[in-house]
Coordinates of C-alpha atoms in Angstrom, one line a residue:
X1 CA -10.0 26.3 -17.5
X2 CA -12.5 28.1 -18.7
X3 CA -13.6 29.4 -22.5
X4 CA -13.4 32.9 -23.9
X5 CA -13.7 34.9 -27.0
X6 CA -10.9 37.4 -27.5
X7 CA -10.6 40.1 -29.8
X8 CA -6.9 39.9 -31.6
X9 CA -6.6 43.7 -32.0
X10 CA -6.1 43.9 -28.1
X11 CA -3.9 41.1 -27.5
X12 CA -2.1 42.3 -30.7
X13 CA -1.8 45.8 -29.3
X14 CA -0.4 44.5 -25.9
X15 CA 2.5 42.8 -27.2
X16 CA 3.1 45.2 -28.9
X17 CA 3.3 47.3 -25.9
X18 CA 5.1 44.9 -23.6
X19 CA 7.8 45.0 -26.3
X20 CA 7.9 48.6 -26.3
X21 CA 8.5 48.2 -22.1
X22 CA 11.4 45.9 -22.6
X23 CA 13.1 47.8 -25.1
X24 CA 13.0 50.4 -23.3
X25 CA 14.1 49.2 -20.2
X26 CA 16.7 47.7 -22.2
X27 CA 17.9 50.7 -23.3
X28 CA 17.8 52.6 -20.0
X29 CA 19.9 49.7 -18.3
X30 CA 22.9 49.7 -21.0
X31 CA 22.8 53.2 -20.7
X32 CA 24.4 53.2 -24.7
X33 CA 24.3 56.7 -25.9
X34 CA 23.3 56.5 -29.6
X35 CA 21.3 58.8 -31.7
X36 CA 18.8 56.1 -32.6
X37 CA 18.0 54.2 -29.5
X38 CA 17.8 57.8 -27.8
X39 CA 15.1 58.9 -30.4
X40 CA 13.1 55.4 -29.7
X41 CA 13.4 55.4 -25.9
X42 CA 11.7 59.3 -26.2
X43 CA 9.0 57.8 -28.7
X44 CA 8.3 55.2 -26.4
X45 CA 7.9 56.9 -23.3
X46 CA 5.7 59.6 -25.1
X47 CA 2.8 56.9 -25.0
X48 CA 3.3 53.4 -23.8
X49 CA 2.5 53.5 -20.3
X50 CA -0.4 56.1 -20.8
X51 CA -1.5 53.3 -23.4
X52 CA -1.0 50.4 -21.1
X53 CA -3.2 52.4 -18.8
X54 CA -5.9 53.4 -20.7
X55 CA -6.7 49.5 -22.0
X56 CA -6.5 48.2 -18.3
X57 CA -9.1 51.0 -17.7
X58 CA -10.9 50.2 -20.7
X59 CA -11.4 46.2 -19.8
X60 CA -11.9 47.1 -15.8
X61 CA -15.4 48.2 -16.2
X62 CA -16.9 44.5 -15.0
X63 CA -14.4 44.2 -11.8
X64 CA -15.2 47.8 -10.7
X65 CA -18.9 47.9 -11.5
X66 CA -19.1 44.6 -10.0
X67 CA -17.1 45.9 -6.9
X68 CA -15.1 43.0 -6.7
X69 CA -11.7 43.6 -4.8
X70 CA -10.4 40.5 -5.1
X71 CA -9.3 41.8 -8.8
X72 CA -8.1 44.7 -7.2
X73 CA -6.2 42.4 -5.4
X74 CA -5.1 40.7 -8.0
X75 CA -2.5 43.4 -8.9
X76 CA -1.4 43.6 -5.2
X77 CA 0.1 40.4 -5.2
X78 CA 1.5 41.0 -8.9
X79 CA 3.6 43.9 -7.1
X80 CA 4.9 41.6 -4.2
X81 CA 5.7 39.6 -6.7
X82 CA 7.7 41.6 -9.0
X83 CA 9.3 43.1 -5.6
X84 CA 10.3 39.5 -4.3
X85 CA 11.6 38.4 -7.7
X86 CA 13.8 41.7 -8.0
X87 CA 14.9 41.2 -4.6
X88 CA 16.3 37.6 -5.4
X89 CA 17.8 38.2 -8.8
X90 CA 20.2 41.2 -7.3
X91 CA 21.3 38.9 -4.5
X92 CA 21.7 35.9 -7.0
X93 CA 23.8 38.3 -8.9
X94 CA 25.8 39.5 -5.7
X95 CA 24.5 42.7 -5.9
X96 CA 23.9 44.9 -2.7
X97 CA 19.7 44.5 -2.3
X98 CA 17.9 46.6 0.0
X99 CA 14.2 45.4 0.1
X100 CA 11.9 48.3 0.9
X101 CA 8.4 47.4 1.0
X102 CA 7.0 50.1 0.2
X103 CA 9.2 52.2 -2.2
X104 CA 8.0 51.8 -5.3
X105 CA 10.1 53.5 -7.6
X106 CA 11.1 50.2 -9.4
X107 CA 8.6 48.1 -12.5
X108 CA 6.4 47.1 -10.0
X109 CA 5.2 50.4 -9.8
X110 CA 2.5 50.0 -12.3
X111 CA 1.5 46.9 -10.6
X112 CA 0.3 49.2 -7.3
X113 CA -1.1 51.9 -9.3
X114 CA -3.7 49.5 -11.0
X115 CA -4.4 48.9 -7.3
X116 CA -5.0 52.1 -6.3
X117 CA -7.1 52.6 -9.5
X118 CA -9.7 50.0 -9.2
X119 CA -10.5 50.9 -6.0
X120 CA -10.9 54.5 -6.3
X121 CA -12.4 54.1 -9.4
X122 CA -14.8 52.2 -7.4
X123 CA -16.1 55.4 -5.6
X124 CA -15.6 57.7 -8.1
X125 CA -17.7 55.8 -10.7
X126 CA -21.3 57.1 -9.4
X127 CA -20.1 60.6 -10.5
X128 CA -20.4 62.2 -13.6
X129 CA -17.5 60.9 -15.9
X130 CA -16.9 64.0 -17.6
X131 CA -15.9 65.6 -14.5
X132 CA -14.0 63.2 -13.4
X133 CA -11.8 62.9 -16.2
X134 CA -11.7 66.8 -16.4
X135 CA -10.8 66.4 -12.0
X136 CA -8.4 64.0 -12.9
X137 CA -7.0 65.8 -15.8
X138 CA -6.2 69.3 -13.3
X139 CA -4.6 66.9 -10.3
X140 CA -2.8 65.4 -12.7
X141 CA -1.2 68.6 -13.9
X142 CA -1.2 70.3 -10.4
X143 CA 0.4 66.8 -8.3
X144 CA 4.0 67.6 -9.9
X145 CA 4.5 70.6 -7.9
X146 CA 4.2 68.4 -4.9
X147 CA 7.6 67.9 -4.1
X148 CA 7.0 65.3 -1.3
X149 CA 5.1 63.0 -3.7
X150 CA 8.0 60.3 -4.8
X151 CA 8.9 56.7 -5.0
X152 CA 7.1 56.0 -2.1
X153 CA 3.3 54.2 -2.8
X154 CA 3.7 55.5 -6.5
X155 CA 1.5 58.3 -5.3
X156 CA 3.6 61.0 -8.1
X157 CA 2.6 58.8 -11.2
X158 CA -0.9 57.5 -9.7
X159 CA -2.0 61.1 -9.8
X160 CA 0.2 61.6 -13.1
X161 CA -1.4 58.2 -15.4
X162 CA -4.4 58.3 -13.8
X163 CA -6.4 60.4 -16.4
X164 CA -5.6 57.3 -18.7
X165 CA -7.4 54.8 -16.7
X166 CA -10.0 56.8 -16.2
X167 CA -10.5 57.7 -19.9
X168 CA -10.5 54.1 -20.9
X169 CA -12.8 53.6 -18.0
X170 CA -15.3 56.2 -19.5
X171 CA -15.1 54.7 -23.5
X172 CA -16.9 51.8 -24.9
X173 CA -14.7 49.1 -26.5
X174 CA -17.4 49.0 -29.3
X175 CA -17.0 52.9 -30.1
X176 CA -13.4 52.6 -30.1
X177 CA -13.5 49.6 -32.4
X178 CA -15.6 51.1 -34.7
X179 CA -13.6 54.2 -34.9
X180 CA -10.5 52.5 -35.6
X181 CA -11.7 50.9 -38.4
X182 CA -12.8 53.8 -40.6
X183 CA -10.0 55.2 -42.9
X184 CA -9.9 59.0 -42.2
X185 CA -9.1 56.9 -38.6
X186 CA -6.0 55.3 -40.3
X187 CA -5.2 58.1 -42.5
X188 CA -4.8 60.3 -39.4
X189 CA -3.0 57.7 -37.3
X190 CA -0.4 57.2 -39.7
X191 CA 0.3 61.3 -39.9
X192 CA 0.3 61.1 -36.1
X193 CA 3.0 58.8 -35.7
X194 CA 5.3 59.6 -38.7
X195 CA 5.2 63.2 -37.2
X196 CA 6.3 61.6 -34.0
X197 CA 8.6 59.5 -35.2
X198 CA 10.4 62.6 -37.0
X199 CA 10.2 64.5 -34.0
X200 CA 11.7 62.1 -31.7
X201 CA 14.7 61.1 -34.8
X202 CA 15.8 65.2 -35.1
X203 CA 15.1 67.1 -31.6
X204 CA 16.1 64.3 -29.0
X205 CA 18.6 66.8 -27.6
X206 CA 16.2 69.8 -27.0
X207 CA 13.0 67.3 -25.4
X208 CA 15.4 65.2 -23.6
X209 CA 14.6 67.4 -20.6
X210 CA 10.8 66.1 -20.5
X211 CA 11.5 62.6 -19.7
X212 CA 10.9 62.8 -16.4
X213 CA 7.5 64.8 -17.1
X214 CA 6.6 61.4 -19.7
X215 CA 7.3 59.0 -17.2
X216 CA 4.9 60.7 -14.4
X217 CA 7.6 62.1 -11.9
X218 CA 7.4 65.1 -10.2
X219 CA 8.5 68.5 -11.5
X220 CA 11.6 68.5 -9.6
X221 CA 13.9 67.7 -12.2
X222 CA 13.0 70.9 -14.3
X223 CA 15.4 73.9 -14.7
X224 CA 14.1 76.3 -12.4
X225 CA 13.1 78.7 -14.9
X226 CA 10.7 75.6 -16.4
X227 CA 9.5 74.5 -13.2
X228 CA 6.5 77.0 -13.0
X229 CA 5.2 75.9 -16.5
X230 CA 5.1 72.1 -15.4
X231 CA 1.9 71.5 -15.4
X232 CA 1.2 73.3 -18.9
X233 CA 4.4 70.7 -20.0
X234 CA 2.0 67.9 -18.5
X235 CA -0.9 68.8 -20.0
X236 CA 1.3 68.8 -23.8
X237 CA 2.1 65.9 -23.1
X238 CA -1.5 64.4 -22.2
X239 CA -2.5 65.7 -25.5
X240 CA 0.4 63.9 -27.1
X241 CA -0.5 60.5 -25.8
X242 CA -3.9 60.6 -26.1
X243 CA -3.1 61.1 -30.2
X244 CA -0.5 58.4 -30.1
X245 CA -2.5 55.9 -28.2
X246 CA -5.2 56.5 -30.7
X247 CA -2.7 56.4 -33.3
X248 CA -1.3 53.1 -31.7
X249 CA -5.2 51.2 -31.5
X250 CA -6.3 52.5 -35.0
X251 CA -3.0 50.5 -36.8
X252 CA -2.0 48.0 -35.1
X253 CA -3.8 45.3 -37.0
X254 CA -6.7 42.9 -36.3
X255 CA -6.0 39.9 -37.9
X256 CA -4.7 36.8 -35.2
X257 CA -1.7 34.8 -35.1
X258 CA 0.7 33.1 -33.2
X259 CA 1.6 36.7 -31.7
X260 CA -1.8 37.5 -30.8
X261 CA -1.7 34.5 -27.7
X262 CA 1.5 35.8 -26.8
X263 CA -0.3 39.2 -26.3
X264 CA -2.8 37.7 -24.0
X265 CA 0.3 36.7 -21.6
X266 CA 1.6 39.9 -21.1
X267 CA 1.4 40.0 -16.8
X268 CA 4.1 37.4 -17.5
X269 CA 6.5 39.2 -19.7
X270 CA 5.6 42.4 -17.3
X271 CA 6.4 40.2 -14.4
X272 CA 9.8 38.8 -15.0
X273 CA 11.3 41.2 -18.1
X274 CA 13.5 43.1 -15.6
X275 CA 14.8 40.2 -13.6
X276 CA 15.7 38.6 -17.4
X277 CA 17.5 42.1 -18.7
X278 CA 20.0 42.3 -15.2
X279 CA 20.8 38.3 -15.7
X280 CA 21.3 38.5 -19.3
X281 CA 23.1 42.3 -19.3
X282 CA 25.0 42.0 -16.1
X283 CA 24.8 38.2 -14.9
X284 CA 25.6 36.7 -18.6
X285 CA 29.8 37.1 -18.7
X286 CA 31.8 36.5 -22.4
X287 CA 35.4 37.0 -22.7
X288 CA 35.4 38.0 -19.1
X289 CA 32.9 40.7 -19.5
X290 CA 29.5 41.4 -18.7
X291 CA 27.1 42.2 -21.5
X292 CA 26.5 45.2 -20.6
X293 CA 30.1 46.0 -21.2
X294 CA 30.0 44.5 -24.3
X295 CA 26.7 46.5 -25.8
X296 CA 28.3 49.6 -24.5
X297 CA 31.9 49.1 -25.4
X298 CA 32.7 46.5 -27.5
X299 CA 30.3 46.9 -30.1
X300 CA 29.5 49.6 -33.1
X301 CA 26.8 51.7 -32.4
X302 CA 24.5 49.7 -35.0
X303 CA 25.2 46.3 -33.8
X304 CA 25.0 47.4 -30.5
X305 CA 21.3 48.7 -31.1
X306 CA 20.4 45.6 -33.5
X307 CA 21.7 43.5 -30.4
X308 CA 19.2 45.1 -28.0
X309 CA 16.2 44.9 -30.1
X310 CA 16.6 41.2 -30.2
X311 CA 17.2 40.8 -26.7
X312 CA 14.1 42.3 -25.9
X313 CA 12.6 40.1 -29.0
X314 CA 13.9 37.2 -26.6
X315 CA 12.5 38.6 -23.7
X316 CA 9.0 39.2 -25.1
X317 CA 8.4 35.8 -26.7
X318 CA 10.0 33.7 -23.9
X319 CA 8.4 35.3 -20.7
X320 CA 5.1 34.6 -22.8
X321 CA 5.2 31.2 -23.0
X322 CA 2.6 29.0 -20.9
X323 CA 5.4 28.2 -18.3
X324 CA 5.8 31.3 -17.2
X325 CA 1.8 32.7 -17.9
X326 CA 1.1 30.0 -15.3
X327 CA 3.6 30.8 -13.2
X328 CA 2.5 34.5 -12.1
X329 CA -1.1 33.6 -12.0
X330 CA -0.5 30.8 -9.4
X331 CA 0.6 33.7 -6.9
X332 CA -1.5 36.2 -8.2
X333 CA -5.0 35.1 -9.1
X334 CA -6.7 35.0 -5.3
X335 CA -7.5 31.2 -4.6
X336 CA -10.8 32.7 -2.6
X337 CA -11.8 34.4 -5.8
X338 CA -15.6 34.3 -7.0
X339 CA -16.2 31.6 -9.1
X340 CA -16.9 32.9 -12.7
X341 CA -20.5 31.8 -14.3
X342 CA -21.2 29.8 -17.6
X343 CA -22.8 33.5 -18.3
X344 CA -19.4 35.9 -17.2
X345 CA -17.9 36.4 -20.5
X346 CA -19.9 38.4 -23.1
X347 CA -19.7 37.0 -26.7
X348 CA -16.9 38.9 -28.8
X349 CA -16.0 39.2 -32.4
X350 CA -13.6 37.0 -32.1
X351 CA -12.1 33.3 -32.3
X352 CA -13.0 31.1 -28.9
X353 CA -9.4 30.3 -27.4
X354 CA -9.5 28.1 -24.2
X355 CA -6.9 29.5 -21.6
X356 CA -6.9 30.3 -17.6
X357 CA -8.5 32.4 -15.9
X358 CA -7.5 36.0 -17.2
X359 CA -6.2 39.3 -15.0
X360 CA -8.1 41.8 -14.5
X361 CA -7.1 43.8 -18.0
X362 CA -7.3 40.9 -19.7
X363 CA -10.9 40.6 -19.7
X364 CA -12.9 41.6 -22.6
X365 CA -15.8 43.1 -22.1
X366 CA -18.8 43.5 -24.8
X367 CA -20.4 46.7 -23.3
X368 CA -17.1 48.7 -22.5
X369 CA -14.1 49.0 -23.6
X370 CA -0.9 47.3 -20.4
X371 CA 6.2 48.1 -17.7
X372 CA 10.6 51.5 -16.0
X373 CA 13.2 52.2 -14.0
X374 CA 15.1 55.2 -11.6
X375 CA 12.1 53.5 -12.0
X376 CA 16.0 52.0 -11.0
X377 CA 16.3 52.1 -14.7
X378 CA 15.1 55.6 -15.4

């Protein structure tokens, strides 16, 4: 056990998130075609995995500065995992469950990029950060024209979210602290995401072709006369999520609460969500039907949404309980990792919690500043 200060905004902004990730795999999974929860499953995916990104670049600074791999590591095992517990929920279910090792097209995909991240960003940190992110920014834009990056290694979306971790990387917690508390900050962050909101309510059926751009795939899926202007569609949509995830860290407020220690268990919620959703959607059986069936058929379109929102409510607040916090740490925090000094936490504006040793993102860091599926379910 060791002692550390923790800022609520971040913890508070990472539930927040992991919610977002549930609900929307939620969504994807009971494939219920309603106006509303197709307008919040295209505002979600405009900016919640670019944000999850950007903070685990933005508290990664010590592990990759410090050139320690065992972090790296870390999410390595978090993937194996996620695969392993995938793996033995379809066959508990009696579903036909292929395990491919290294296909990647599944949650745990975000698990391996944050991999591949720290240790690139490992090299790439001696070089000028500006070009880097600017580097980043064009093979970003440029990878979705390689049609032979897929599933496989998560190489599309690595080169796709990777300008995110590299931006956080670049920005010091402190600067982005201070920003979001002045009120031209707020003022404009509210503007950003009512205009978002009302774009994502009325014009669902003309952007519903950019999904797969949002989520990092390749440019495959575009109609062939759109295919040549991919990487200008990428780029739009970097600019959106970089305004939303600003957006998203300037109001989501500061203050702590019960919430705010869920927040700080979020590898566990991002662990097991998508094992939970496929038990409770297609393994959970009333009146001789699956759930799934039920959401889908049974219900009015508004029930049927208000249904799914709590189920991923459920989701959120009992994957972050202790139980299960423990639970993915014990197979994912390397036994032969360094020993952390009375020294290794910098102090924090916060309130001292006592809890186990943290992930990687989770540490907070004084000098520098979170899961989809065909992705099975997108």
């Amino acid at each position: 056990m060791t002692e550390t200060k923790r800022i609520a905004k971040w913890d508070n902004i990472r539930l927040f998130l992991m919610f977002c990730v549930v609900l929307g795999h939620i969504i994807n999974y009971v494939e219920l075609d309603t106006d509303t929860m197709n307008s919040v499953y295209l505002f979600i995916y405009a900016f919640h995995m670019p944000a999850f990104i950007f903070l685990s670049g933005l508290f990664a600074k010590r592990a990759v500065r410090s050139f320690r791999y065992d972090k790296a590591f870390t999410f390595l095992a978090l993937y194996f995992v996620i695969k392993f517990s995938l793996f033995l929920t379809r066959v508990a279910l009696s579903r036909e469950a292929a395990f491919k090792l290294l296909s990647t097209i599944g949650v745990d995909w975000y698990a391996f990029v944050l991999f591949l991240f720290y240790l690139v960003t490992m090299f790439l940190q001696r070089f000028d950060r500006r070009y880097v992110l600017l580097a980043t920014l064009f093979f970003g834009c440029m990878a979705g024209y390689d049609l032979t990056l897929g599933g496989r290694m998560a190489l599309a979306r690595a080169c796709s979210f990777y300008p995110f971790f590299v931006l956080g990387f670049a920005l010091e917690q402190e600067t982005v602290l201070k920003v979001s508390r002045k009120l031209w900050a707020k003022l404009t962050a509210a503007v950003i995401l009512i205009a978002a909101g009302i774009v994502a309510a009325q014009c669902y059926d003309e952007l519903e072709w950019l999904l797969p751009i949002l989520k990092g795939f390749s440019y495959r899926n575009l109609e062939e006369d759109l295919f040549e202007y991919g990487a200008l569609y990428r780029l739009g949509s970097y600019a959106v999520a970089f305004l939303m995830i600003f957006a998203v860290i300037v109001l989501i407020p500061s203050f702590r609460g019960f919430w705010s220690k869920l927040g700080s268990r979020t590898m566990s919620i991002y662990a097991f969500h998508y094992c939970l959703i496929m038990i409770i959607c297609s393994g959970l059986v009333i009146d001789k039907h699956h759930m799934k069936f039920i959401l889908a058929r049974r219900m009015s379109e508004t029930q049927a949404d208000l249904w799914m929102v709590g189920i991923a409510l459920l989701i959120t607040v009992v994957l972050a309980l202790r139980p299960f916090d423990w639970l993915v740490r014990l197979f994912t925090v390397p036994p032969l990792a360094k020993p952390r000094t009375a020294d290794a936490e910098p102090a924090e504006e916060a309130q001292a919690t006592v809890r186990i040793p943290a992930l990687p993102e989770e540490e907070l860091e004084h000098t520098q500043p979170i899961p989809n599926v065909t992705e099975e379910s997108e």
